[in-house]
Amino acid sequence: MSLPKFLQPYLASYDLSRLDKNSPAVAKEIITEVLNKGDEKAVNWVFGNYTLAQIREVVSNPQRGVWFEESLNYWSKMLKIGEIKNQSEAILNINPT
């Protein structure tokens, strides 16, 4: 089953019809991109399709260089996550030194 079309803006480089939302790697990418950039409808979809444990795991162990600092901080507070592993490496930096 393909993902809903309203997720396309958050997964722009992917063909949604070919993604398996149950694949752990795909789930991590979807959760990351939607929590980082998604609107209310997309975020509600993520919370309706993944467990809180899955979502917390993605935020607790963020992918390197893809998160907006504000988004990661917001979700870590909302999900009551104490420590984020490698938080500084997870933040998207378009002006590295």
Coordinates of N, CA, C and O in Angstrom, one line a residue:
M1 N 0.8 -1.2 0.0 CA 0.0 0.0 0.0 C 0.9 1.2 0.0 O 1.8 1.4 0.8
S2 N 0.6 2.2 -0.9 CA 1.4 3.4 -1.0 C 1.0 4.4 0.1 O 0.0 4.3 0.7
L3 N 2.0 5.3 0.3 CA 1.8 6.3 1.3 C 0.8 7.4 0.8 O 0.8 7.6 -0.4
P4 N 0.1 8.1 1.7 CA -0.8 9.2 1.2 C 0.0 10.3 0.5 O 1.1 10.6 0.9
K5 N -0.6 10.8 -0.5 CA 0.0 11.8 -1.4 C 0.4 13.1 -0.6 O 1.3 13.8 -1.0
F6 N -0.3 13.4 0.5 CA 0.0 14.6 1.2 C 1.3 14.6 1.9 O 1.8 15.6 2.4
L7 N 2.0 13.4 2.0 CA 3.3 13.3 2.5 C 4.4 13.6 1.5 O 5.5 13.8 1.9
Q8 N 4.0 13.7 0.2 CA 5.0 13.9 -0.8 C 5.9 15.2 -0.6 O 7.1 15.1 -0.8
P9 N 5.4 16.3 -0.1 CA 6.3 17.5 0.1 C 7.4 17.2 1.1 O 8.5 17.8 1.0
Y10 N 7.2 16.3 2.0 CA 8.2 16.0 3.0 C 9.1 14.9 2.7 O 10.1 14.7 3.3
L11 N 8.8 14.2 1.6 CA 9.6 13.1 1.1 C 9.8 13.3 -0.4 O 9.6 12.4 -1.2
A12 N 10.2 14.5 -0.8 CA 10.3 14.9 -2.2 C 11.1 14.0 -3.1 O 10.8 13.9 -4.3
S13 N 12.2 13.4 -2.6 CA 13.0 12.7 -3.5 C 12.6 11.2 -3.6 O 13.3 10.4 -4.2
Y14 N 11.5 10.9 -3.0 CA 11.0 9.5 -3.0 C 9.7 9.3 -3.8 O 8.9 10.2 -3.9
D15 N 9.6 8.1 -4.4 CA 8.4 7.7 -5.1 C 7.5 7.0 -4.0 O 7.9 5.9 -3.5
L16 N 6.5 7.7 -3.5 CA 5.7 7.2 -2.4 C 5.1 5.8 -2.6 O 4.9 5.0 -1.7
S17 N 4.8 5.5 -3.9 CA 4.2 4.3 -4.2 C 5.1 3.1 -4.0 O 4.7 1.9 -3.9
R18 N 6.4 3.4 -3.9 CA 7.4 2.3 -3.8 C 7.9 2.1 -2.4 O 8.7 1.3 -2.1
L19 N 7.5 3.0 -1.5 CA 8.0 2.9 -0.1 C 7.1 2.0 0.8 O 5.9 2.1 0.7
D20 N 7.8 1.2 1.6 CA 7.1 0.4 2.6 C 7.2 1.0 3.9 O 8.3 1.0 4.5
K21 N 6.1 1.6 4.4 CA 6.1 2.3 5.7 C 6.5 1.4 6.9 O 6.9 1.9 7.9
N22 N 6.5 0.1 6.7 CA 6.8 -0.8 7.8 C 8.3 -1.2 7.8 O 8.7 -1.8 8.8
S23 N 9.0 -0.8 6.8 CA 10.5 -1.0 6.8 C 11.1 -0.1 7.8 O 10.8 1.1 7.8
P24 N 12.0 -0.6 8.7 CA 12.5 0.2 9.7 C 13.3 1.5 9.2 O 13.1 2.5 9.7
A25 N 14.0 1.3 8.1 CA 14.7 2.4 7.5 C 13.8 3.4 6.9 O 14.0 4.7 7.1
V26 N 12.7 3.0 6.3 CA 11.8 3.9 5.7 C 11.0 4.6 6.8 O 10.7 5.8 6.7
A27 N 10.6 3.9 7.8 CA 9.9 4.4 8.9 C 10.7 5.6 9.6 O 10.2 6.6 9.9
K28 N 12.0 5.3 9.7 CA 12.9 6.3 10.3 C 12.9 7.6 9.5 O 12.8 8.7 10.0
E29 N 13.0 7.4 8.2 CA 13.0 8.6 7.2 C 11.7 9.3 7.3 O 11.7 10.6 7.3
I30 N 10.6 8.6 7.2 CA 9.3 9.3 7.3 C 9.1 10.0 8.6 O 8.7 11.2 8.5
I31 N 9.4 9.4 9.7 CA 9.2 10.1 11.0 C 10.1 11.3 11.1 O 9.7 12.4 11.5
T32 N 11.4 11.2 10.7 CA 12.3 12.3 10.7 C 11.8 13.4 9.8 O 11.7 14.6 10.3
E33 N 11.5 13.2 8.6 CA 11.1 14.3 7.7 C 9.8 14.9 8.1 O 9.7 16.1 8.0
V34 N 8.8 14.1 8.5 CA 7.5 14.7 8.9 C 7.6 15.5 10.2 O 7.1 16.6 10.2
L35 N 8.3 15.0 11.2 CA 8.4 15.7 12.4 C 9.3 17.0 12.2 O 9.1 18.0 12.9
N36 N 10.2 16.9 11.3 CA 11.1 18.1 11.0 C 10.4 19.2 10.2 O 10.6 20.3 10.5
K37 N 9.6 18.8 9.3 CA 9.0 19.7 8.3 C 7.5 19.7 8.1 O 7.0 20.5 7.4
G38 N 6.9 18.7 8.7 CA 5.5 18.4 8.3 C 4.5 19.4 8.9 O 4.7 20.1 9.9
D39 N 3.3 19.4 8.3 CA 2.2 20.2 8.8 C 1.4 19.3 9.8 O 1.7 18.1 10.0
E40 N 0.3 19.8 10.3 CA -0.5 19.1 11.3 C -1.1 17.8 10.8 O -1.0 16.8 11.5
K41 N -1.5 17.8 9.6 CA -2.1 16.6 9.0 C -1.0 15.5 8.8 O -1.3 14.3 9.2
A42 N 0.1 15.8 8.4 CA 1.2 14.9 8.2 C 1.7 14.3 9.6 O 1.9 13.1 9.8
V43 N 1.8 15.2 10.6 CA 2.2 14.8 11.9 C 1.2 13.9 12.5 O 1.6 12.8 13.1
N44 N -0.1 14.2 12.3 CA -1.1 13.3 12.9 C -1.0 11.9 12.2 O -1.3 10.9 12.8
W45 N -0.7 11.9 10.9 CA -0.6 10.6 10.2 C 0.6 9.8 10.8 O 0.4 8.6 11.1
V46 N 1.7 10.5 11.1 CA 2.8 9.8 11.7 C 2.4 9.2 13.0 O 2.7 8.0 13.3
F47 N 1.8 10.0 13.9 CA 1.4 9.5 15.2 C 0.3 8.4 15.1 O 0.1 7.6 16.0
G48 N -0.5 8.4 14.0 CA -1.5 7.3 13.8 C -0.9 6.1 13.2 O -1.6 5.0 13.2
N49 N 0.3 6.1 12.6 CA 0.8 5.0 11.9 C 2.0 4.4 12.5 O 2.5 3.3 12.1
Y50 N 2.6 5.1 13.5 CA 3.8 4.5 14.2 C 3.6 4.6 15.7 O 2.8 5.5 16.2
T51 N 4.2 3.7 16.4 CA 4.0 3.7 17.9 C 4.8 4.9 18.5 O 5.8 5.4 17.9
L52 N 4.4 5.3 19.7 CA 5.1 6.3 20.4 C 6.6 5.9 20.6 O 7.5 6.7 20.5
A53 N 6.8 4.6 20.9 CA 8.1 4.0 21.1 C 9.0 4.2 19.8 O 10.2 4.6 19.9
Q54 N 8.4 4.0 18.6 CA 9.2 4.2 17.4 C 9.5 5.6 17.2 O 10.7 6.0 16.8
I55 N 8.6 6.5 17.4 CA 8.8 7.9 17.2 C 9.9 8.4 18.2 O 10.8 9.2 17.9
R56 N 9.7 8.0 19.5 CA 10.7 8.4 20.5 C 12.1 7.9 20.1 O 13.1 8.6 20.3
E57 N 12.2 6.7 19.6 CA 13.5 6.2 19.2 C 14.2 7.0 18.1 O 15.4 7.3 18.1
V58 N 13.4 7.5 17.1 CA 13.9 8.3 16.0 C 14.4 9.6 16.6 O 15.5 10.1 16.2
V59 N 13.6 10.2 17.4 CA 14.0 11.5 18.0 C 15.2 11.4 18.9 O 16.1 12.2 19.0
S60 N 15.2 10.3 19.7 CA 16.3 10.1 20.6 C 17.7 9.8 20.0 O 18.7 10.1 20.5
N61 N 17.6 9.2 18.8 CA 18.8 8.9 18.0 C 18.7 9.5 16.6 O 18.5 8.8 15.6
P62 N 18.8 10.8 16.5 CA 18.5 11.5 15.2 C 19.6 11.2 14.2 O 20.8 11.0 14.5
Q63 N 19.1 11.2 12.9 CA 20.1 11.1 11.8 C 21.0 12.4 11.8 O 20.5 13.5 12.1
R64 N 22.1 12.2 11.3 CA 23.1 13.2 11.3 C 22.8 14.2 10.2 O 22.5 13.9 9.0
G65 N 22.8 15.5 10.6 CA 22.7 16.6 9.6 C 21.4 16.8 8.9 O 21.4 17.5 7.8
V66 N 20.3 16.3 9.4 CA 19.0 16.5 8.8 C 18.0 17.3 9.6 O 17.0 17.7 9.0
W67 N 18.2 17.5 10.8 CA 17.2 18.1 11.7 C 17.4 19.6 11.8 O 18.5 20.1 11.9
F68 N 16.3 20.3 11.7 CA 16.3 21.8 12.1 C 16.4 21.8 13.6 O 15.7 21.0 14.3
E69 N 17.2 22.7 14.2 CA 17.4 22.7 15.6 C 16.1 22.9 16.4 O 15.8 22.3 17.4
E70 N 15.3 23.8 15.9 CA 14.0 24.1 16.5 C 13.1 22.9 16.6 O 12.4 22.6 17.6
S71 N 13.1 22.1 15.5 CA 12.2 20.9 15.4 C 12.7 19.9 16.4 O 11.9 19.3 17.1
L72 N 14.0 19.6 16.4 CA 14.5 18.6 17.3 C 14.3 19.0 18.7 O 13.9 18.1 19.5
N73 N 14.5 20.2 19.1 CA 14.3 20.7 20.4 C 12.8 20.6 20.8 O 12.5 20.1 21.9
Y74 N 11.9 21.0 19.9 CA 10.5 20.9 20.1 C 10.0 19.4 20.4 O 9.4 19.2 21.4
W75 N 10.4 18.5 19.5 CA 10.0 17.2 19.7 C 10.6 16.5 20.9 O 10.0 15.6 21.5
S76 N 11.8 16.8 21.2 CA 12.4 16.2 22.4 C 11.7 16.6 23.6 O 11.5 15.8 24.6
K77 N 11.2 17.9 23.7 CA 10.5 18.4 24.8 C 9.1 17.8 24.8 O 8.6 17.3 25.9
M78 N 8.4 17.7 23.7 CA 7.0 17.2 23.6 C 7.0 15.7 24.0 O 6.0 15.2 24.6
L79 N 8.0 15.0 23.6 CA 8.1 13.5 23.8 C 8.8 13.2 25.1 O 9.0 12.0 25.4
K80 N 9.2 14.3 25.9 CA 9.9 14.1 27.2 C 11.1 13.2 27.1 O 11.3 12.3 27.8
I81 N 11.9 13.6 26.1 CA 13.2 12.8 25.9 C 14.3 13.6 26.6 O 14.5 14.8 26.3
G82 N 14.9 13.0 27.5 CA 16.0 13.7 28.3 C 17.2 14.0 27.5 O 17.6 15.1 27.3
E83 N 17.9 13.0 27.0 CA 19.1 13.2 26.3 C 19.0 12.7 24.9 O 18.5 11.6 24.6
I84 N 19.5 13.5 24.0 CA 19.5 13.2 22.6 C 20.9 12.9 22.2 O 21.8 13.7 22.4
K85 N 21.2 11.7 21.7 CA 22.5 11.3 21.3 C 23.0 12.1 20.1 O 22.3 12.2 19.1
N86 N 24.2 12.6 20.2 CA 24.8 13.4 19.1 C 23.9 14.5 18.6 O 23.8 14.7 17.4
Q87 N 23.3 15.2 19.5 CA 22.4 16.3 19.1 C 23.0 17.3 18.2 O 22.5 17.7 17.2
S88 N 24.2 17.7 18.5 CA 24.9 18.8 17.7 C 25.2 18.3 16.3 O 25.1 19.0 15.3
E89 N 25.4 17.0 16.2 CA 25.7 16.4 14.8 C 24.4 16.2 14.0 O 24.4 16.1 12.8
A90 N 23.3 16.1 14.7 CA 22.0 15.9 14.0 C 21.5 17.2 13.4 O 20.7 17.1 12.4
I91 N 22.0 18.4 13.8 CA 21.4 19.6 13.4 C 22.0 19.9 11.9 O 23.2 19.9 11.7
L92 N 21.1 20.3 11.1 CA 21.4 20.7 9.7 C 22.2 22.1 9.8 O 21.7 23.0 10.4
N93 N 23.3 22.1 9.3 CA 24.2 23.3 9.3 C 24.6 23.7 7.9 O 25.4 23.0 7.3
I94 N 24.0 24.7 7.3 CA 24.3 25.1 6.0 C 25.5 26.0 5.9 O 25.9 26.3 4.8
N95 N 26.0 26.4 7.0 CA 27.3 27.2 7.1 C 28.3 26.6 8.0 O 28.7 27.1 9.0
P96 N 28.8 25.4 7.6 CA 29.8 24.7 8.5 C 31.1 25.5 8.5 O 31.5 26.2 7.5
T97 N 31.8 25.4 9.6 CA 33.1 26.1 9.7 C 34.2 25.2 9.3 O 34.2 24.1 9.3

